[in-house]
Amino acid sequence: MKTTRHDSFAAYVLPSVLAFALSGLYTIVDGFFIGQSLGDLGLAAITLAYPAAALLQAVGTGIGLAGAIRCTILQARGEEQTPRTCFSGTVLLLLATSAAFAAVLLGLLGPVLTVLGAQDEARPLAAEYIRVIAYGTAFQILATGLVPFIRNLGGSAFAMVAMGTGFVTNIALDYLFVWEFHWGMAGGAWATVIGQAATMLLAIGYLVRRRVGFVPPKAGEVLPLWGALLKVAAAPIGLTFSPNITLMVMNHFLLRYGGALAIAVYGCIDYVLSTIYMLLQGVGDGSQPLISRTYGAGDFGELRRTGARAFGITAVCIVALFLTRSVIGVLFGASAEANAGVTARLPLFLATLPLLAYTRVTIAYFYATEKTALSYVLVFSEPVLTFAVLLILPQLFKLTGVWLAIPAAQALTFCIAVPARRRTQRARELPA
């Protein structure tokens, strides 16, 4: 039976959007419980520490998505490399990466904290969170890395259920560990790790039930396959993690010009914006099987539909956050002063979200069709430009210049994305 566009959206994109929304809410949940328990200092500490957990999830997402993209394009082209070999090689890479990151986080915790900008009273709290996250590295990388294969097998709804189960587990355990047992930062970290473990176990169960099978590639094929996967994975890893690179850069400058209070303000803003980022990634990654498949068949019409979905979601989020901006800080247990900062600064970040939506859809299209060079440029433009702007604006406008940095960088990245996409569209005779 022929699949309609509505069926494709319902089967692939909508479950992906909902699943990524739940993934984004992990940050909000930890911030909510820790902020309510530890106040502005707790908010500052988890804002400083969370990029470590986000990096693990980004790596898992990127490697898993690269494997799924490779398998889909090979199938569409009728090539002989079997999906099982590609899947098995991807799983081996996920396991190897898990071991490497666990060793780095546990063995080099001090330098990691310095890179993240953790200082003074927030440093031991951030260390407490990261140490537990490191123990559960494999759960986080495998949970996010197996989900793209489930979507490509037509299990987008199950992927949503698996991620939703992890999210609900995280909420329940945050309440128990942080509020009831008073485990503080470690409690929030254990809740995140166990929530991801629940998602991982459900994902493994699904793949076993579908008899995907594990057929390891031959010894001489492993490194070439890993190299091909990492080449594509760099873009979705960067796309998922780039907001956290920006977060780390911002934390350094906010600490310099505004202290822990400014970091607490930005933490609240980042929590809600990260959900929008994940929603947009859900649109792009949910459309990936459709984009990759139609690209392999020579049809490119899915790009316009993906953009329309992203702009619609962004518009709804902008209105909702603008109307509720005065209560967001209260939700996370911020002080009255920090909440006032959130109310004043959030509209700056909302103003450039439509530009961000365009850029993210363009990135998703580029890596779904293995245009790795273009995807790299756009993925890393925002954090690089943010850093460049931060070297200039705070010199002129002090703390206000720091707040203006991200909107300015997103506008500049949009200016790069537009000609890159149009040039590709002309080359492929795509609709504008």
XYZ file of C-alpha atoms in Angstrom:
432
model
C 0.000 0.000 0.000
C 1.309 3.440 -0.911
C 2.375 5.632 2.004
C 0.927 9.146 2.024
C 2.725 12.237 3.306
C 0.392 12.332 6.298
C 1.154 8.684 7.064
C 4.888 9.376 6.747
C 4.653 12.293 9.162
C 2.588 10.275 11.638
C 4.844 7.241 11.394
C 8.274 8.887 11.412
C 8.329 12.547 12.346
C 5.674 13.019 15.031
C 6.967 10.217 17.306
C 10.504 11.532 16.818
C 9.485 15.068 17.787
C 7.763 13.803 20.927
C 10.696 11.548 21.805
C 13.246 14.346 21.432
C 10.989 16.645 23.451
C 11.152 14.125 26.294
C 14.927 13.938 25.902
C 15.131 17.714 26.195
C 13.007 17.618 29.313
C 15.660 15.537 31.113
C 17.578 18.783 31.603
C 14.514 20.629 32.842
C 13.604 17.896 35.318
C 17.071 17.760 36.889
C 17.190 21.556 36.992
C 13.735 21.735 38.574
C 14.414 19.285 41.410
C 17.963 20.453 42.135
C 17.001 24.139 41.862
C 14.099 23.685 44.254
C 16.384 21.810 46.650
C 19.655 23.795 46.422
C 18.573 27.195 45.041
C 20.697 29.440 42.815
C 23.933 27.608 43.706
C 22.431 24.271 42.661
C 21.150 25.815 39.425
C 24.588 27.226 38.692
C 26.297 23.893 39.460
C 24.065 21.782 37.228
C 24.274 24.386 34.463
C 28.062 24.030 34.624
C 28.034 20.205 34.855
C 25.280 19.245 32.437
C 27.387 19.558 29.237
C 29.259 16.420 30.333
C 26.033 14.381 30.293
C 24.857 16.126 27.136
C 28.086 15.178 25.348
C 27.505 11.486 26.055
C 23.971 11.655 24.721
C 25.133 13.625 21.676
C 27.843 11.060 20.879
C 25.358 8.197 21.139
C 22.821 10.031 18.973
C 25.418 10.947 16.356
C 26.978 7.493 15.994
C 23.606 5.731 15.999
C 22.173 8.170 13.469
C 25.241 7.796 11.230
C 24.791 4.023 11.237
C 21.086 4.307 10.490
C 21.681 6.815 7.672
C 24.353 4.595 6.121
C 22.121 1.528 6.191
C 19.156 3.396 4.694
C 21.120 4.892 1.799
C 22.793 1.570 1.014
C 19.422 -0.152 0.935
C 17.945 2.529 -1.347
C 20.879 2.166 -3.734
C 20.657 -1.624 -3.715
C 24.236 -2.082 -2.548
C 25.390 -5.367 -1.073
C 26.576 -4.304 2.369
C 24.040 -5.820 4.721
C 22.182 -3.754 7.343
C 23.152 -6.297 10.000
C 26.864 -5.755 9.406
C 26.390 -1.983 9.508
C 24.292 -2.253 12.680
C 26.791 -4.554 14.383
C 29.731 -2.313 13.549
C 27.805 0.659 14.941
C 27.112 -1.154 18.221
C 30.794 -2.034 18.586
C 31.689 1.624 18.043
C 29.121 2.701 20.651
C 30.654 0.310 23.204
C 34.220 1.410 22.461
C 33.236 5.051 22.721
C 31.480 4.420 26.045
C 34.635 2.929 27.561
C 36.777 5.809 26.298
C 34.511 8.554 27.663
C 34.100 6.849 31.047
C 37.886 6.671 31.399
C 38.312 10.349 30.476
C 35.589 11.645 32.807
C 36.771 9.606 35.797
C 40.513 9.915 35.179
C 40.596 13.602 34.241
C 37.726 14.983 36.322
C 39.715 17.997 37.524
C 40.649 19.249 34.054
C 37.121 18.525 32.835
C 35.704 20.755 35.572
C 38.137 23.502 34.608
C 37.104 23.317 30.960
C 33.454 23.524 32.020
C 34.203 26.657 34.032
C 33.299 25.215 37.448
C 34.828 27.328 40.226
C 34.428 28.147 43.910
C 31.387 26.653 45.700
C 29.878 25.279 42.500
C 32.935 23.145 41.663
C 32.439 20.307 44.208
C 28.717 20.140 43.375
C 29.469 19.891 39.662
C 32.091 17.198 40.367
C 29.533 15.198 42.338
C 27.149 15.223 39.358
C 29.747 14.373 36.684
C 31.290 11.515 38.663
C 27.970 9.647 38.776
C 27.253 10.436 35.128
C 30.601 8.842 34.225
C 29.628 5.586 35.954
C 26.611 5.313 33.657
C 28.325 6.295 30.404
C 27.421 3.076 28.553
C 23.723 3.393 29.443
C 23.524 6.916 28.049
C 25.451 6.288 24.833
C 23.674 3.015 24.022
C 20.227 4.395 24.883
C 20.554 7.267 22.426
C 22.579 5.268 19.892
C 20.079 2.424 19.391
C 17.007 4.630 18.936
C 17.800 5.699 15.318
C 17.851 2.035 14.253
C 14.469 1.477 15.852
C 13.058 4.416 13.877
C 14.524 3.063 10.645
C 12.838 -0.276 11.304
C 9.476 1.501 11.425
C 9.434 1.593 15.217
C 9.236 5.359 15.732
C 6.281 4.933 18.090
C 8.192 2.376 20.149
C 11.260 4.652 20.218
C 9.009 7.347 21.664
C 7.706 4.903 24.283
C 11.245 3.828 25.202
C 12.441 7.414 25.640
C 9.230 8.300 27.456
C 9.779 5.429 29.882
C 13.252 6.714 30.637
C 11.892 10.212 31.151
C 9.159 9.074 33.568
C 11.733 6.988 35.446
C 13.960 10.053 35.701
C 11.142 12.154 37.172
C 10.213 9.527 39.750
C 13.803 8.976 40.822
C 14.597 12.707 40.912
C 11.726 13.129 43.364
C 12.890 10.142 45.411
C 16.655 10.762 45.361
C 16.762 14.586 45.515
C 13.715 15.481 47.605
C 13.109 12.419 49.769
C 16.628 10.990 50.255
C 18.357 14.411 49.988
C 21.175 13.062 47.800
C 21.590 16.449 46.127
C 23.532 16.587 42.848
C 24.410 12.888 42.971
C 20.724 12.050 43.298
C 19.878 13.992 40.153
C 22.711 12.281 38.278
C 21.655 8.795 39.383
C 18.100 9.547 38.263
C 19.372 10.503 34.802
C 21.607 7.420 34.510
C 18.906 4.970 35.579
C 16.351 6.647 33.293
C 18.705 6.158 30.339
C 19.309 2.552 31.397
C 15.559 1.924 31.199
C 15.490 3.308 27.652
C 18.492 1.192 26.680
C 16.926 -2.036 27.950
C 13.699 -1.391 26.048
C 15.659 -0.604 22.879
C 17.661 -3.830 23.159
C 14.458 -5.803 23.738
C 12.884 -4.321 20.607
C 15.897 -5.111 18.417
C 16.087 -8.672 19.750
C 12.377 -9.169 19.121
C 12.782 -7.893 15.556
C 15.628 -10.393 15.080
C 18.021 -7.746 13.836
C 20.897 -10.030 14.723
C 24.510 -9.284 15.485
C 26.908 -10.048 12.619
C 30.280 -8.454 13.406
C 32.160 -7.096 10.413
C 35.403 -8.825 9.457
C 38.528 -7.608 11.212
C 39.715 -5.669 8.184
C 36.331 -3.989 7.777
C 35.935 -2.599 11.301
C 38.188 0.465 11.109
C 37.013 1.549 7.613
C 33.395 1.216 8.747
C 34.099 3.168 11.940
C 35.845 5.844 9.918
C 32.869 6.174 7.570
C 30.445 6.308 10.509
C 32.445 8.919 12.421
C 32.717 11.063 9.306
C 28.916 11.326 9.167
C 28.429 11.224 12.957
C 30.437 14.405 13.536
C 27.582 16.521 12.165
C 24.704 15.150 14.302
C 27.023 15.007 17.319
C 27.884 18.640 16.760
C 24.249 19.538 16.132
C 23.160 17.895 19.370
C 26.075 19.167 21.438
C 26.741 22.590 19.915
C 24.276 24.333 22.279
C 26.343 22.909 25.136
C 29.584 24.200 23.615
C 27.863 27.553 23.517
C 26.716 26.986 27.101
C 30.272 26.356 28.285
C 31.582 29.448 26.501
C 28.733 31.541 27.899
C 29.349 30.232 31.418
C 32.943 31.484 31.362
C 31.929 34.987 30.276
C 28.834 35.140 32.502
C 30.942 34.172 35.506
C 33.419 36.914 34.628
C 30.866 39.685 34.096
C 27.891 38.627 36.240
C 28.933 35.919 38.698
C 26.933 32.869 39.804
C 23.666 34.817 39.619
C 24.097 35.391 35.876
C 24.822 31.682 35.379
C 21.659 30.785 37.303
C 19.655 33.138 35.059
C 21.129 31.637 31.916
C 20.618 28.136 33.300
C 16.858 28.710 33.482
C 16.815 30.163 29.962
C 18.935 27.326 28.604
C 16.670 24.685 30.173
C 13.622 25.867 28.246
C 15.515 26.652 25.036
C 17.113 23.197 25.037
C 13.650 21.694 24.721
C 13.029 23.745 21.571
C 16.406 22.653 20.210
C 15.449 19.025 20.814
C 12.050 19.527 19.184
C 13.761 20.898 16.084
C 16.207 18.013 16.093
C 13.246 15.660 16.408
C 11.811 17.123 13.203
C 15.123 16.769 11.374
C 16.055 13.310 12.677
C 12.502 12.032 12.361
C 12.551 13.080 8.719
C 15.973 11.474 8.210
C 14.697 8.069 7.008
C 12.412 9.846 4.533
C 15.099 12.306 3.381
C 17.782 9.610 3.081
C 15.441 7.239 1.254
C 14.132 9.838 -1.176
C 17.657 11.159 -1.717
C 18.803 7.670 -2.662
C 15.892 7.455 -5.121
C 16.578 10.931 -6.575
C 13.564 12.710 -5.001
C 14.137 15.771 -2.758
C 10.626 16.990 -1.922
C 10.838 16.048 1.771
C 13.062 19.063 2.560
C 10.286 21.666 2.174
C 7.867 19.661 4.347
C 10.525 19.285 7.046
C 11.068 23.070 7.065
C 7.356 23.805 7.391
C 7.091 21.495 10.404
C 10.098 23.106 12.078
C 8.779 26.662 11.606
C 5.350 25.711 12.914
C 6.764 24.185 16.102
C 9.113 27.142 16.600
C 6.294 29.689 16.312
C 4.185 27.894 18.920
C 7.145 27.657 21.312
C 8.034 31.343 20.932
C 4.516 32.456 21.825
C 4.264 30.035 24.769
C 7.612 31.016 26.282
C 7.060 34.746 25.820
C 3.712 34.585 27.623
C 5.132 32.541 30.512
C 8.550 34.214 30.801
C 7.808 35.761 34.208
C 7.300 32.383 35.942
C 10.093 30.313 34.379
C 12.677 31.204 37.033
C 10.177 30.452 39.809
C 9.631 26.997 38.314
C 13.300 26.169 38.820
C 13.515 27.547 42.339
C 15.470 30.646 41.338
C 15.608 33.682 43.604
C 13.439 36.724 42.862
C 16.469 38.509 41.422
C 17.340 35.583 39.139
C 13.723 35.260 38.016
C 13.659 38.947 37.081
C 16.774 38.355 34.989
C 15.087 35.483 33.161
C 12.038 37.642 32.431
C 14.190 40.429 31.014
C 16.644 38.350 28.968
C 14.547 35.537 27.489
C 12.973 37.657 24.665
C 16.474 38.265 23.239
C 16.866 34.531 22.664
C 13.324 34.054 21.330
C 13.855 36.697 18.633
C 16.304 34.583 16.602
C 14.643 31.166 17.006
C 13.055 31.268 13.496
C 16.540 31.756 12.047
C 17.786 28.835 14.123
C 14.939 26.644 12.810
C 15.991 27.315 9.211
C 19.633 26.535 10.001
C 18.839 23.302 11.839
C 16.605 21.970 9.073
C 19.363 22.730 6.573
C 21.928 20.888 8.732
C 19.628 17.862 9.057
C 19.220 17.736 5.288
C 22.974 17.971 4.713
C 23.942 15.113 7.042
C 20.956 12.936 6.057
C 22.286 13.064 2.494
C 25.938 12.638 3.555
C 26.968 16.195 2.595
C 29.330 16.150 5.539
C 31.467 19.199 4.739
C 28.490 21.566 4.537
C 26.931 20.105 7.677
C 30.216 20.564 9.587
C 30.400 24.222 8.601
C 26.890 25.008 9.826
C 27.035 22.841 12.950
C 30.122 24.519 14.353
C 29.488 28.023 13.072
C 27.248 29.017 15.982
C 29.631 28.141 18.861
C 32.625 29.572 16.977
C 30.758 32.777 16.150
C 29.429 32.992 19.707
C 32.981 32.912 21.031
C 34.068 35.509 18.464
C 31.201 37.827 19.399
C 31.968 37.351 23.102
C 35.464 38.652 22.494
C 33.986 41.922 21.204
C 30.567 42.824 22.646
C 31.333 42.462 26.386
C 34.241 44.865 25.909
C 31.699 47.448 24.746
C 28.537 46.616 26.710
C 29.772 44.508 29.676
C 27.151 41.941 30.812
C 24.610 43.115 28.215
C 27.143 42.224 25.525
C 27.313 38.671 26.875
C 23.529 38.314 26.637
C 23.548 39.564 23.043
C 26.191 37.071 21.902
C 24.005 34.033 21.153
C 21.289 35.904 19.200
C 24.012 37.636 17.174
C 25.787 34.344 16.453
C 22.528 32.661 15.381
C 21.793 35.519 12.974
C 25.290 35.253 11.483
C 24.972 31.459 11.127
C 21.663 31.931 9.317
C 23.465 34.209 6.861
C 25.818 31.308 6.101
C 23.037 28.701 5.867
C 20.908 30.543 3.303
C 23.459 30.684 0.446
C 24.752 27.155 1.233
C 21.258 25.696 0.949
C 20.349 27.698 -2.157
C 23.540 26.645 -3.901
C 22.770 22.990 -3.152
C 19.186 23.429 -4.295
C 20.299 24.922 -7.598
C 22.769 22.091 -8.117
C 20.069 19.492 -7.517
C 17.219 21.520 -8.966
C 15.440 21.576 -5.621
C 12.454 23.831 -4.831
C 13.481 27.010 -3.042
